[in-house]
Short mmCIF file of C-alpha atoms in Angstrom, two decimals:
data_model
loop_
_atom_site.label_atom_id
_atom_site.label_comp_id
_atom_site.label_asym_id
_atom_site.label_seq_id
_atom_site.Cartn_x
_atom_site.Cartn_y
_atom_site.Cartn_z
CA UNK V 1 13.41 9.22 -9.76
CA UNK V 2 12.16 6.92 -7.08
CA UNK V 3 11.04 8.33 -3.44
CA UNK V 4 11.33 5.22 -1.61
CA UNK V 5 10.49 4.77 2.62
CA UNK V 6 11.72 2.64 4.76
CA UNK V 7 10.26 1.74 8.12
CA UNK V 8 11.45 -1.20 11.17
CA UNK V 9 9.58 -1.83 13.95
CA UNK V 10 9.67 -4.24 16.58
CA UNK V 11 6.22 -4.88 17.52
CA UNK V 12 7.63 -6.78 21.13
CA UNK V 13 5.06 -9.39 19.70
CA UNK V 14 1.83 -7.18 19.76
CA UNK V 15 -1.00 -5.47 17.12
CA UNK V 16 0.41 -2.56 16.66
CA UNK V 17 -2.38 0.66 17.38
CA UNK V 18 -2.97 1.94 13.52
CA UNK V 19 -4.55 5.74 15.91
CA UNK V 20 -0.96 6.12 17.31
CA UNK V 21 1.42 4.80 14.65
CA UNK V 22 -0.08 6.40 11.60
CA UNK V 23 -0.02 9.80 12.52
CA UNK V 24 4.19 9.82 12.94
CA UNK V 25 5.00 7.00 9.97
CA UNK V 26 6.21 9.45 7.53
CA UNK V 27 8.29 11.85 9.99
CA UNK V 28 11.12 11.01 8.16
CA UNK V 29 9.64 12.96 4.93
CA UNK V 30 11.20 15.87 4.05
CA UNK V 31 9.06 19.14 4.19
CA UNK V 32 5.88 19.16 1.89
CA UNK V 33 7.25 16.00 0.06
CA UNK V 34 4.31 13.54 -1.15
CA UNK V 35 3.29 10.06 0.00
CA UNK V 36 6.35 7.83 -0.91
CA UNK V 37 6.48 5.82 -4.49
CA UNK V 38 7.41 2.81 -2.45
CA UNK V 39 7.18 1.72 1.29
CA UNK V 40 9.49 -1.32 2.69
CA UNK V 41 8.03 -1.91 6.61
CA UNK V 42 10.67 -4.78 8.17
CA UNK V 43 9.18 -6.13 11.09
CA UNK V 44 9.96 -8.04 14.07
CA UNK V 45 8.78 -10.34 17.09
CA UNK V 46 5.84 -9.61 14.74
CA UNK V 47 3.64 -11.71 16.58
CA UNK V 48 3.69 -14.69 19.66
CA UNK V 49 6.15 -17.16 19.00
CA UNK V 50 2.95 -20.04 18.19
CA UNK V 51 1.48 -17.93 15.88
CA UNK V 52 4.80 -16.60 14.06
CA UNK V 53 6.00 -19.95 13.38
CA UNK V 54 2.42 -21.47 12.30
CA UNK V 55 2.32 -18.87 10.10
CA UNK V 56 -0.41 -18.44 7.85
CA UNK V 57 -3.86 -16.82 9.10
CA UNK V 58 -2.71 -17.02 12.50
CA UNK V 59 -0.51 -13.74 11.42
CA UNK V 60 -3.00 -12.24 9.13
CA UNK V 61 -4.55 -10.00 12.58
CA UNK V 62 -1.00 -8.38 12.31
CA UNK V 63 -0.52 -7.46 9.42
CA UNK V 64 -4.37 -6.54 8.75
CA UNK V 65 -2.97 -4.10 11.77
CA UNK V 66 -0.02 -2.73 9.73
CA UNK V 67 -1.94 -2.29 6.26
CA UNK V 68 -4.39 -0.23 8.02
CA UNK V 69 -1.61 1.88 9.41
CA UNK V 70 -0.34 2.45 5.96
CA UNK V 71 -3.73 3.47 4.61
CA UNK V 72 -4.49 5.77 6.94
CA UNK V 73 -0.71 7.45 7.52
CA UNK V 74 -1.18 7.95 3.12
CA UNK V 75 -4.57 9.58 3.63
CA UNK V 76 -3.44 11.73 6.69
CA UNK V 77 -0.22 12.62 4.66
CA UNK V 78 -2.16 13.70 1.44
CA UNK V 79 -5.18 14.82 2.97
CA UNK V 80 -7.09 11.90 0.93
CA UNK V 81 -5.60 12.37 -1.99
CA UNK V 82 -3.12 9.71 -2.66
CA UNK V 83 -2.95 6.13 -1.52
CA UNK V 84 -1.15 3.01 -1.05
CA UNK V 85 -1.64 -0.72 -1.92
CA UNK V 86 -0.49 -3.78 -0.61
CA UNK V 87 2.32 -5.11 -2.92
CA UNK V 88 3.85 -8.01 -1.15
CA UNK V 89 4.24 -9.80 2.37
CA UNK V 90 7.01 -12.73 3.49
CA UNK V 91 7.56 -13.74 6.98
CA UNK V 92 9.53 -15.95 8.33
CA UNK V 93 9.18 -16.96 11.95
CA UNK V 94 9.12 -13.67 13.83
CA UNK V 95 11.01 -11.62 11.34
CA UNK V 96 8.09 -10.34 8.07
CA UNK V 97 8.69 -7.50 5.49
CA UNK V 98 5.69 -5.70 4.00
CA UNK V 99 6.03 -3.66 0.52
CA UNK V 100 3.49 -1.50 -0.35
CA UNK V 101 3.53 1.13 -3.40
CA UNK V 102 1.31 3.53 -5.27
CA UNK V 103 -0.80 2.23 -8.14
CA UNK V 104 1.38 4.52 -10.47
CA UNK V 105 4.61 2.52 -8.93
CA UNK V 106 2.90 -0.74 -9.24
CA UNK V 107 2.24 -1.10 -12.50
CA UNK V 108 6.38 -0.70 -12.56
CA UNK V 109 7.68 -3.78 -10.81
CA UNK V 110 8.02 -6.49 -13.20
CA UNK V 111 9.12 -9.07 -10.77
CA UNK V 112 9.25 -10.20 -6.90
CA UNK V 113 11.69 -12.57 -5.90
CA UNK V 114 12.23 -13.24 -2.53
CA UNK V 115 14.47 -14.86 -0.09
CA UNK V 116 14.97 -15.47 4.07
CA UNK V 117 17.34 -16.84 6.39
CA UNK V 118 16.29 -18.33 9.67
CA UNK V 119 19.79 -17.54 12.62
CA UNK V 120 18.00 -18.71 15.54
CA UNK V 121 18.13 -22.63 17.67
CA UNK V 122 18.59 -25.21 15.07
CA UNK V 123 18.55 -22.02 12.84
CA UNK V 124 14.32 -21.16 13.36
CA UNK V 125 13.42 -18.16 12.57
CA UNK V 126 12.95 -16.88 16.23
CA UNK V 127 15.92 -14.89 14.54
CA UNK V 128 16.78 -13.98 10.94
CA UNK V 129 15.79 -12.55 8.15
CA UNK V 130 13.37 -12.08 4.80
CA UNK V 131 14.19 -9.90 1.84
CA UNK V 132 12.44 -9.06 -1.29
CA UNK V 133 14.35 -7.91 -4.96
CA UNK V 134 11.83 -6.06 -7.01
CA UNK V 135 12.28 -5.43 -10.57
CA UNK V 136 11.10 -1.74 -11.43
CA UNK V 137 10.78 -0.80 -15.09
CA UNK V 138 12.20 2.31 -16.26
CA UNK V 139 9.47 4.72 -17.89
CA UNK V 140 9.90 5.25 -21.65
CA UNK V 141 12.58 2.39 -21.49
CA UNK V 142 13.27 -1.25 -21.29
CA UNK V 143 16.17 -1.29 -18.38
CA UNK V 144 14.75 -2.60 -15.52
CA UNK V 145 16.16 -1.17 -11.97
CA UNK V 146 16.55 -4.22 -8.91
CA UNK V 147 16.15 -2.93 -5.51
CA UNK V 148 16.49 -5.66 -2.80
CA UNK V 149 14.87 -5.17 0.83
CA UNK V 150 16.15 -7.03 3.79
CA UNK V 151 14.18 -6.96 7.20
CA UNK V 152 16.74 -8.51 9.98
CA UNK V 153 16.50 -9.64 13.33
CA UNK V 154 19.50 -10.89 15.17
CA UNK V 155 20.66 -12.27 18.26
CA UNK V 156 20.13 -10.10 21.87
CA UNK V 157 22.02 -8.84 25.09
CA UNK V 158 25.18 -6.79 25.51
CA UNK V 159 27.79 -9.50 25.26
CA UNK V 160 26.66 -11.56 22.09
CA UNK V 161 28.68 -8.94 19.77
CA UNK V 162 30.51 -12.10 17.92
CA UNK V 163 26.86 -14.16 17.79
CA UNK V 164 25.44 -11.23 16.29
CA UNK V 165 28.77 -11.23 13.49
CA UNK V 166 27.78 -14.74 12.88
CA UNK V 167 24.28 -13.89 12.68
CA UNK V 168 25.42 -11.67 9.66
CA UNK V 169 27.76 -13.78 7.87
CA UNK V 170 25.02 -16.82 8.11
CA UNK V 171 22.45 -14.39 6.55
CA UNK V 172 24.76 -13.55 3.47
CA UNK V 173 25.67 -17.31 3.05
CA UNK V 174 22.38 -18.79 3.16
CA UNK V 175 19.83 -15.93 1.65
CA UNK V 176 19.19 -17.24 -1.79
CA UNK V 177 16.86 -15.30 -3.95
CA UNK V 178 14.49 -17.85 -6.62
CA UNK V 179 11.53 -17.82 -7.67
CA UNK V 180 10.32 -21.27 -6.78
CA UNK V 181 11.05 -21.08 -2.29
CA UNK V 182 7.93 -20.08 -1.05
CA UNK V 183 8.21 -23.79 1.27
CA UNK V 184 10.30 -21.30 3.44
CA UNK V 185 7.90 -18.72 4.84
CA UNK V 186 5.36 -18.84 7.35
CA UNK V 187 3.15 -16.21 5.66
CA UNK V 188 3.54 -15.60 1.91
CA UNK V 189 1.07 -13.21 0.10
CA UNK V 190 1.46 -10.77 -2.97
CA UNK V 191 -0.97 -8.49 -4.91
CA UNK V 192 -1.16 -10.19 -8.67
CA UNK V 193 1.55 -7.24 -10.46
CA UNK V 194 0.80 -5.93 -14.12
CA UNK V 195 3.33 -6.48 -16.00
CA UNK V 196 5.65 -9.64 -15.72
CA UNK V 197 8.89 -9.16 -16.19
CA UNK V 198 11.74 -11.42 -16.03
CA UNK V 199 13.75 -11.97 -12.69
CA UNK V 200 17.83 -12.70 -12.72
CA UNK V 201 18.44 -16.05 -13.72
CA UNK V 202 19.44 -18.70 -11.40
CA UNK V 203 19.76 -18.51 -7.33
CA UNK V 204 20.91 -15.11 -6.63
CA UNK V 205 22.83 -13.89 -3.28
CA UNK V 206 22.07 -10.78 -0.81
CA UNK V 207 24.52 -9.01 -2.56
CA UNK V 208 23.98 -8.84 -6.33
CA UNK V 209 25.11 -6.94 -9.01
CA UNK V 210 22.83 -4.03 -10.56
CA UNK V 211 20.65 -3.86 -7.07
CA UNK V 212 20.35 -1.68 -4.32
CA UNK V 213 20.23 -2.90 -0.97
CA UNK V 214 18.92 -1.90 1.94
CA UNK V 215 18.52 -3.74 5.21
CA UNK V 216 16.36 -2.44 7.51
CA UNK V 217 15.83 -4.16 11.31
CA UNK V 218 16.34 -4.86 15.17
CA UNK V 219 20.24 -5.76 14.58
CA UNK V 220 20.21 -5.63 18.43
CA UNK V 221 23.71 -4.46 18.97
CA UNK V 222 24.28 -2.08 22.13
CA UNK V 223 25.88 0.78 23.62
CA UNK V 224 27.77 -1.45 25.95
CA UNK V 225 29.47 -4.88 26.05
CA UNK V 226 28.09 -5.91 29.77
CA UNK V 227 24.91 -5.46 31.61
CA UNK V 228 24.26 -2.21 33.42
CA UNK V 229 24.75 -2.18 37.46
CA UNK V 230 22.22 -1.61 39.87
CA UNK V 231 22.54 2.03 39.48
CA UNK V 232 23.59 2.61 36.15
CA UNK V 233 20.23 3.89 35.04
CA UNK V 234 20.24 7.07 37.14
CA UNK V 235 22.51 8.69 34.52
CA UNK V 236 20.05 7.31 31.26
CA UNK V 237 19.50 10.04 28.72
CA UNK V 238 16.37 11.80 29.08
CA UNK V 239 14.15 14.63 27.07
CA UNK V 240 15.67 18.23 27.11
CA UNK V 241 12.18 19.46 29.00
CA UNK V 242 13.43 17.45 32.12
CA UNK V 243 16.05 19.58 34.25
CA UNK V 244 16.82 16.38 36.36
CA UNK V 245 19.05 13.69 34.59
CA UNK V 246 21.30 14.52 31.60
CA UNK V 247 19.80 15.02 28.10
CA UNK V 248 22.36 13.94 26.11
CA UNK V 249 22.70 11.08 24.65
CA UNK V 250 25.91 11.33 22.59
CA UNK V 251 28.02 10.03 24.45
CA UNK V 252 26.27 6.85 24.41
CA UNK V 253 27.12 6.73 20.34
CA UNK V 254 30.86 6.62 21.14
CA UNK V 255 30.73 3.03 22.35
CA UNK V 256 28.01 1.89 19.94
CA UNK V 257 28.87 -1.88 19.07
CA UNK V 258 27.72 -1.67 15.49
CA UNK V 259 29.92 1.30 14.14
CA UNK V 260 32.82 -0.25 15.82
CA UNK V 261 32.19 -3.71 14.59
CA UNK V 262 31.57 -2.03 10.68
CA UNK V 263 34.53 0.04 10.97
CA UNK V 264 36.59 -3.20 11.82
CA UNK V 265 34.80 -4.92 8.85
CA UNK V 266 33.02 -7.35 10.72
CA UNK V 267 29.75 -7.08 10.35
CA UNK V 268 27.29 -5.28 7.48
CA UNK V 269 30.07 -5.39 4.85
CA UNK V 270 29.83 -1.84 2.47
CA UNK V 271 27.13 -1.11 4.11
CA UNK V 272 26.52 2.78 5.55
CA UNK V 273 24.04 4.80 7.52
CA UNK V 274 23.09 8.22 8.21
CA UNK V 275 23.91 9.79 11.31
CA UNK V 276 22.36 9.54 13.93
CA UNK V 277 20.53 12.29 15.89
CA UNK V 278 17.94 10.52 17.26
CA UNK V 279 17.28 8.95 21.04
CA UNK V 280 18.00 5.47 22.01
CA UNK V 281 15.34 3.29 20.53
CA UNK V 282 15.64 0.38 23.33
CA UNK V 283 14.75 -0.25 25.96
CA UNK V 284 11.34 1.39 26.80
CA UNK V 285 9.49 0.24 30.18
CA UNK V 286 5.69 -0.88 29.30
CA UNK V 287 4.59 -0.21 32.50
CA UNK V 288 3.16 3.17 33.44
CA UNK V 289 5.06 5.52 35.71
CA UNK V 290 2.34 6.23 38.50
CA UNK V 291 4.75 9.25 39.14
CA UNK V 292 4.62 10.61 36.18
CA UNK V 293 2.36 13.70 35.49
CA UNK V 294 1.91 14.07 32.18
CA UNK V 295 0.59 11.27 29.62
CA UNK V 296 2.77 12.34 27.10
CA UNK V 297 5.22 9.16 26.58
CA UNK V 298 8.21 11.98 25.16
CA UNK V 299 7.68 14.30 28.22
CA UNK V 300 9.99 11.30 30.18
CA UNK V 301 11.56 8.20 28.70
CA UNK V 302 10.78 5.47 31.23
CA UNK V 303 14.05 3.02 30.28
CA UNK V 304 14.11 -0.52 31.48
CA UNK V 305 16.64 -0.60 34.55
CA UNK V 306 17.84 -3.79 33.14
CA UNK V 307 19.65 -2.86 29.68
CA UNK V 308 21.50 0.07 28.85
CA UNK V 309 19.52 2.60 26.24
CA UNK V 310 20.94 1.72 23.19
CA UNK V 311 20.25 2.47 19.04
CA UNK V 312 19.29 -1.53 18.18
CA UNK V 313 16.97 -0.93 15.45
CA UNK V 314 18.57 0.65 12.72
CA UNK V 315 18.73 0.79 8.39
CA UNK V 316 21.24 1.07 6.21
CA UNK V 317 21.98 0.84 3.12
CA UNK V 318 24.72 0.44 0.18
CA UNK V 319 25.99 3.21 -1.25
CA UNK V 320 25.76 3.63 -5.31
CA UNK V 321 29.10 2.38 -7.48
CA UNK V 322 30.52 5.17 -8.72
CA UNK V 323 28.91 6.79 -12.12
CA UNK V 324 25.76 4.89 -11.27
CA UNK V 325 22.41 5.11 -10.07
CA UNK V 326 22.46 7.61 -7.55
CA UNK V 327 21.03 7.29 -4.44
CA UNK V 328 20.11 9.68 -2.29
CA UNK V 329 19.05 9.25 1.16
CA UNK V 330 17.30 11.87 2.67
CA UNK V 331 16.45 11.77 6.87
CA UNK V 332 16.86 9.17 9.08
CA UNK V 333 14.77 9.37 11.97
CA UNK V 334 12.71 7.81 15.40
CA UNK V 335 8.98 7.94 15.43
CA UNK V 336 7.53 8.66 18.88
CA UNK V 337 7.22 5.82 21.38
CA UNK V 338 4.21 3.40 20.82
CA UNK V 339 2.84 2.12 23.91
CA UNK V 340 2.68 -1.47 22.40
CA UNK V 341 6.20 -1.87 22.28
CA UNK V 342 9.66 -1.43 24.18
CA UNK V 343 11.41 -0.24 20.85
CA UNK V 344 10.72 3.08 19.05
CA UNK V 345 9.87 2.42 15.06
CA UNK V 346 12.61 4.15 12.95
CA UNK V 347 12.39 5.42 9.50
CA UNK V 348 14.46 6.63 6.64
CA UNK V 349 13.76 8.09 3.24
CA UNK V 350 15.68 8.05 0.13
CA UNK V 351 15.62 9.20 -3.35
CA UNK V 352 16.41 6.59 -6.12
CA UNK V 353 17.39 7.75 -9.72
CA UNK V 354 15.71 4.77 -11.39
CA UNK V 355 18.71 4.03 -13.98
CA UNK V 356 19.78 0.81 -14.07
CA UNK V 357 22.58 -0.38 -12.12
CA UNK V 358 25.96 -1.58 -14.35
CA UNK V 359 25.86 -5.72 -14.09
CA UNK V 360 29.32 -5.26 -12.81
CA UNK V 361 30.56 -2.25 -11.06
CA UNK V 362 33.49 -3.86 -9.49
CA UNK V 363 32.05 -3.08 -5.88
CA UNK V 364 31.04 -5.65 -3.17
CA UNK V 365 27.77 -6.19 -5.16
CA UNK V 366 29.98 -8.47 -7.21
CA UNK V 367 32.64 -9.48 -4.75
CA UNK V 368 30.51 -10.48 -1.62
CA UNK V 369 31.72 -10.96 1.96
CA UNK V 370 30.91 -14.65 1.68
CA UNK V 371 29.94 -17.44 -0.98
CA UNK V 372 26.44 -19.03 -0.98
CA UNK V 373 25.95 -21.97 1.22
CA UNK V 374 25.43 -24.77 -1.18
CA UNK V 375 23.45 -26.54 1.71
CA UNK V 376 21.11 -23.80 2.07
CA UNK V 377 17.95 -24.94 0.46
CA UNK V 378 18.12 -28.11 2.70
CA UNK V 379 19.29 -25.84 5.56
CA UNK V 380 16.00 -23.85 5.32
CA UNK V 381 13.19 -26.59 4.50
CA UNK V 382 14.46 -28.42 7.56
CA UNK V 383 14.38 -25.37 10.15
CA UNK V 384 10.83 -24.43 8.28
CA UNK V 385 10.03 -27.90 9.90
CA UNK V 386 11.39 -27.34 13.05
CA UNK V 387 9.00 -24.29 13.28
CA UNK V 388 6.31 -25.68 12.92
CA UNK V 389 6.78 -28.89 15.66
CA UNK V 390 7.34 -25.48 18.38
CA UNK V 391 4.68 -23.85 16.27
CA UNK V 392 2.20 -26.46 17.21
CA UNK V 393 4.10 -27.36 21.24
CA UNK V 394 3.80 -23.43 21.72
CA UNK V 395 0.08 -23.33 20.44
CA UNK V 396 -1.12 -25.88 22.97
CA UNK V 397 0.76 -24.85 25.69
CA UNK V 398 1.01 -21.33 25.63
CA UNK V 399 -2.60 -20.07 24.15
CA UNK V 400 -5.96 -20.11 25.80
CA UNK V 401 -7.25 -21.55 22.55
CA UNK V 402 -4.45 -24.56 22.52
CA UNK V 403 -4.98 -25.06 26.72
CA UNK V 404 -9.07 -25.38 25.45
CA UNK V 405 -7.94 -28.05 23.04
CA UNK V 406 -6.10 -30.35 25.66
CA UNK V 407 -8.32 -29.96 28.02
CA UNK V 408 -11.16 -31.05 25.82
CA UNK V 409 -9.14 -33.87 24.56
CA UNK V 410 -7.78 -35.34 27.76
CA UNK V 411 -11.38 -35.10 28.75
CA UNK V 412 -12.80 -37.23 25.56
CA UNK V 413 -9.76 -39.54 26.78
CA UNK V 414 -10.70 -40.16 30.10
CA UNK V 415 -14.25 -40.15 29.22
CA UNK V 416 -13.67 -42.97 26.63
CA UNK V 417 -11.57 -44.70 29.33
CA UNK V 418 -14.45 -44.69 31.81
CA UNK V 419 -16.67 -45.78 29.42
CA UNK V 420 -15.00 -48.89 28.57
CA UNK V 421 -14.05 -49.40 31.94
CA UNK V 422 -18.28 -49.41 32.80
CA UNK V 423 -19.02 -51.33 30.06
CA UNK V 424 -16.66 -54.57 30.82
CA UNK V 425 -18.10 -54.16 34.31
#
């Protein structure tokens, strides 16, 4: 059996504080269970939009940030007794997925593939997504289990219900797993693995037979289909400790976008969730309440006036074929509020018996919602270099570091000018 954690966060483009986000990262463990075999941390607007798309150690701060969360929430968890390495990291643009594992579990996966999907302008990865398929060995046997990660990041606001469809259906077309596509990520790191098994042959699609899926992410869709008025937010949910505004928040689920647009089959085909008992996890107000009395972020949700509180980030997964690999999820949950961001993290754990899946159950795994792109290598390479002509624009323009460097070089300009100028005098 696998105990496997999942994790999306939407860093709002900040370092995320390891002292407040470590302490809550495995809420969603059941009672007195241990630190999880495997951890799958989707993230999003993972860093500024410059560094994102340069990629590379421009994004290393970040996720330095992150692994330091995971070591300390394992050694807070276990009271120092257990741990957790780094396994594997892909970003691209804002979107990045992190794996990490015990060194029990890592000596298990016998292959990383990965793959990614860029939905934003001229299809950049200021939206989109990154997956990883891991092959896990089977102790005592040689059937190999594939598990396939997705971290997701689609299009915003209310009204963009059918962009955020599209979003979807251009993920499943164009995320092709191979071995050989590392061209398409702005950060692309792994630990060296143990054992080296052999990945599916070919290009393989999001939805493959004999792997789990999971996709885990800021899928953005709302609680309404317009804007909130001007007064709208004096009826937003709040905590049950205020006797104020209404603490409820149920009501809110009955017009959430994404069960009605799954129910219709139009978006996240076969895929299911857990319900959902948890607050709203958008959209928190950064700034400080000078009202408030209490420090405590939970004692009073301070919502943004401008959006309606709605359940954007969000995982699911696809449920087992029948007479197969069970899994088993477990609680699905928000962590507190971080003060870095205006989302709330949310988790979910899940049990995975670690038989193989059949190579054809007969379920969407082998039927997907929509074929491969055949276009989509070409697709990719030439948003990758889109991303990194705004990469470089949004460096010079928009950091202190990048303002430095044009100043200094219009000054060597105009220096070189005047010199000339002096010496033909």
């Amino acid at each position: 059996m696998i105990d496997a954690y999942l994790l999306t966060f939407n860093c709002a483009r900040h370092r995320v504080n390891p002292e407040t986000l470590a302490p809550a990262l495995f809420d969603a463990l059941p009672k007195a269970a241990a630190v999880p075999d495997v951890l799958a941390i989707s993230l999003q607007e993972v860093a500024p939009i410059a560094y994102s798309f340069l990629g590379g150690s421009y994004l290393k701060p970040y996720f330095d940030r992150i692994t330091t969360t995971v070591h300390l929430a394992a050694h807070l968890h276990s009271h120092g007794s257990e741990r957790l390495e780094h396994v594997a990291t892909r970003s691209l643009g804002l979107t990045a997925l992190m794996i990490f594992a015990k060194p029990g579990f890592l000596e298990r996966i016998q292959y990383i593939q990965a793959a990614g999907a860029g939905v934003g302008l001229w299809n950049m990865g200021n939206k989109g997504a990154v997956a990883m398929r891991i092959g896990v060995s089977r102790q005592g046997s040689d059937e190999m289990l594939n598990v396939t990660f997705v971290a997701a990041h689609l299009a915003p606001h209310e009204k963009e219900v059918a962009a955020r469809n599209q979003n979807w259906e251009d993920i499943v077309r164009n995320m092709v797993f191979a071995t050989d596509n590392d061209s398409a990520y702005s950060y692309c790191d792994e630990a060296p693995l143990w054992a080296s098994g052999e990945a599916p042959a070919g290009k393989t699609g999001l939805f493959h037979p004999g792997s789990h899926l999971f996709v885990a992410g800021d899928l953005n869709y709302r609680t309404r289909n317009e804007g909130p008025g001007p007064d709208a937010h004096e009826t937003y949910p709040q905590p049950a400790a205020s006797d104020t505004l209404p603490e409820h928040f149920s009501h809110l689920l009955k017009t959430d976008q994404l069960n009605r647009e799954r129910k219709a089959n139009h978006t996240l085909h076969g895929l299911e969730e857990l319900p959902i008992d948890f607050p709203p996890t958008y959209k928190y107000s950064l700034r400080k309440d000078k009202n408030a009395n209490s420090s405590k972020p939970e004692d009073r949700w301070q919502w943004a006036t401008h959006r309606y509180p709605s359940w954007c980030d969000r995982i699911l997964y696809l449920p087992s074929p029948a007479s197969a690999s069970k899994l088993s999820p477990q609680i699905y949950t928000a962590l507190p509020i971080q003060a870095t961001s205006d989302h709330r993290p949310v988790a979910l754990s899940v049990r995975i018996d670690d038989n193989a899946l059949a190579a054809d159950a007969g379920d969407i795994r082998s039927n997907p919602p929509f074929p491969i792109n055949a276009e989509w290598k070409a697709r990719n390479d030439a948003a990758r270099r889109y991303e990194i002509v705004v990469g470089v624009m949004s460096y010079l323009v928009l950091t202190n570091k990048g303002k430095t460097t044009i100043a200094v070089v219009l000054g060597a300009v105009l220096a070189t000018l005047y010199l000339t100028s002096w010496l033909r005098r």
